[in-house]
XYZ file of C-alpha atoms in Angstrom:
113
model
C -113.503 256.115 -114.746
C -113.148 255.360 -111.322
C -114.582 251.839 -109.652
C -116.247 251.591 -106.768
C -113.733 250.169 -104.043
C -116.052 246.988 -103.287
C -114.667 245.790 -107.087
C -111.271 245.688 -105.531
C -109.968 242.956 -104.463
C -106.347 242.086 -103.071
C -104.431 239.122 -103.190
C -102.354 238.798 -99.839
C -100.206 235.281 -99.860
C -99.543 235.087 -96.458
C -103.558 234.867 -95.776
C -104.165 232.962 -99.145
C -101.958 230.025 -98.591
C -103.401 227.160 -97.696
C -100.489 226.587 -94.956
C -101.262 222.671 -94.655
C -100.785 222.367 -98.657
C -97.396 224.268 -98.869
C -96.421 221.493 -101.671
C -99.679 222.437 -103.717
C -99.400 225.976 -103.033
C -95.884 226.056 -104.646
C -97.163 223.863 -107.592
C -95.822 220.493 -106.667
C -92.076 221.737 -107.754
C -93.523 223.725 -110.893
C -93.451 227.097 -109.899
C -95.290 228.674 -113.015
C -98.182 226.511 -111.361
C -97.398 228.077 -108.080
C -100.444 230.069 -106.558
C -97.853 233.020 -106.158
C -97.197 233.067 -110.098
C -100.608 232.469 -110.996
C -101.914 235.032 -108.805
C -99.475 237.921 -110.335
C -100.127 236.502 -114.482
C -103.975 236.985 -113.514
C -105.499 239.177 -115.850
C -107.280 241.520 -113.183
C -103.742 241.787 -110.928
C -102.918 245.771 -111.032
C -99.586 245.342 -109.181
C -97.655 244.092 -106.628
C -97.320 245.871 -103.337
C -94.132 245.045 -101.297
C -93.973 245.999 -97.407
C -91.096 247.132 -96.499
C -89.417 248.308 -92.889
C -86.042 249.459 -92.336
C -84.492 245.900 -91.625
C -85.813 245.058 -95.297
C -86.528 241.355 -94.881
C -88.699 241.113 -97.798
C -85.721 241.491 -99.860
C -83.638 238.502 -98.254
C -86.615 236.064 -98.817
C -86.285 233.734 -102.274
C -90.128 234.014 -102.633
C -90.314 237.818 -101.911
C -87.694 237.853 -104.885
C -89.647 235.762 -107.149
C -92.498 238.083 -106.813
C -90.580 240.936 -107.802
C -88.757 239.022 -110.722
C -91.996 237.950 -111.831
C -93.359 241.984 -111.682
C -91.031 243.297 -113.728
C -91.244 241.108 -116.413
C -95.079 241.070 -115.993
C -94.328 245.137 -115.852
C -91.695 244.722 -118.855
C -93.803 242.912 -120.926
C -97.045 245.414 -120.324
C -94.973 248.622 -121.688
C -94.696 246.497 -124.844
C -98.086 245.661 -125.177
C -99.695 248.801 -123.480
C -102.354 246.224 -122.385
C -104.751 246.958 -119.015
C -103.322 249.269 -116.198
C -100.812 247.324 -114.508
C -98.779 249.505 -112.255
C -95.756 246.960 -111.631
C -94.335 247.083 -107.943
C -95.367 249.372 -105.444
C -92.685 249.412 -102.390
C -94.767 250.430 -99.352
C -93.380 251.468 -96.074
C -95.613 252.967 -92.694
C -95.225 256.214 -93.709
C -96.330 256.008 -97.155
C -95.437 254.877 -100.992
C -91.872 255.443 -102.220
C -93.330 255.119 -105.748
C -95.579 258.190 -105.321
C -92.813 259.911 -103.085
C -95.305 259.864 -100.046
C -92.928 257.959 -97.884
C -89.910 258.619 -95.220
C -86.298 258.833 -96.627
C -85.247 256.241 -93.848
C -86.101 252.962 -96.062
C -84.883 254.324 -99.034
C -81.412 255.107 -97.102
C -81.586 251.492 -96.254
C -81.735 250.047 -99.905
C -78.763 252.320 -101.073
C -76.353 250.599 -98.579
């Protein structure tokens, strides 16, 4: 069934790192200890939702990256074990999803050049 949306809860790293522990936050140079790693491996993560705009920064940035590496093999891994309802990455623009087709061709023109 359905939950009720006060059981959801989202992850956001750029509100959830503790910005005067950057060292600690990245695991001390260990970066399956990384609060980024740990917070996609955690057994109640659903997905990973990427914003995206037309200039695409997201996909220029080596953590940004990491996240999606780590999602598809997360993702990957999940079709194997059909375990839980993780929905992988979910690219999401201002006009909508492009996973669910609910959002502007413009981004998606972007990415194909």
């Amino acid at each position: 069934g359905t939950r009720p949306w006060q059981s959801t809860a989202y992850w956001v790293c750029t509100f959830s790192n503790n910005q005067y522990e950057v060292q600690a936050e990245l695991g001390d140079g260990q970066w399956d200890k990384s609060s980024f790693y740990l917070a996609l491996q955690s057994e109640t993560c659903r997905g990973t939702c990427m914003v995206l705009d037309e200039r695409l920064f997201p996909l220029e940035r080596s953590w940004c990256l990491f996240e999606l590496l780590q999602t598809m093999l997360r993702a990957e891994n999940h079709a194997r074990s059909e375990q839980g309802a993780f929905e992988g990455m979910l690219f999401c623009t201002a006009s909508g999803i492009m996973n669910h087709g609910d959002a502007g061709s413009e981004v998606s023109l972007r990415i194909g050049q």
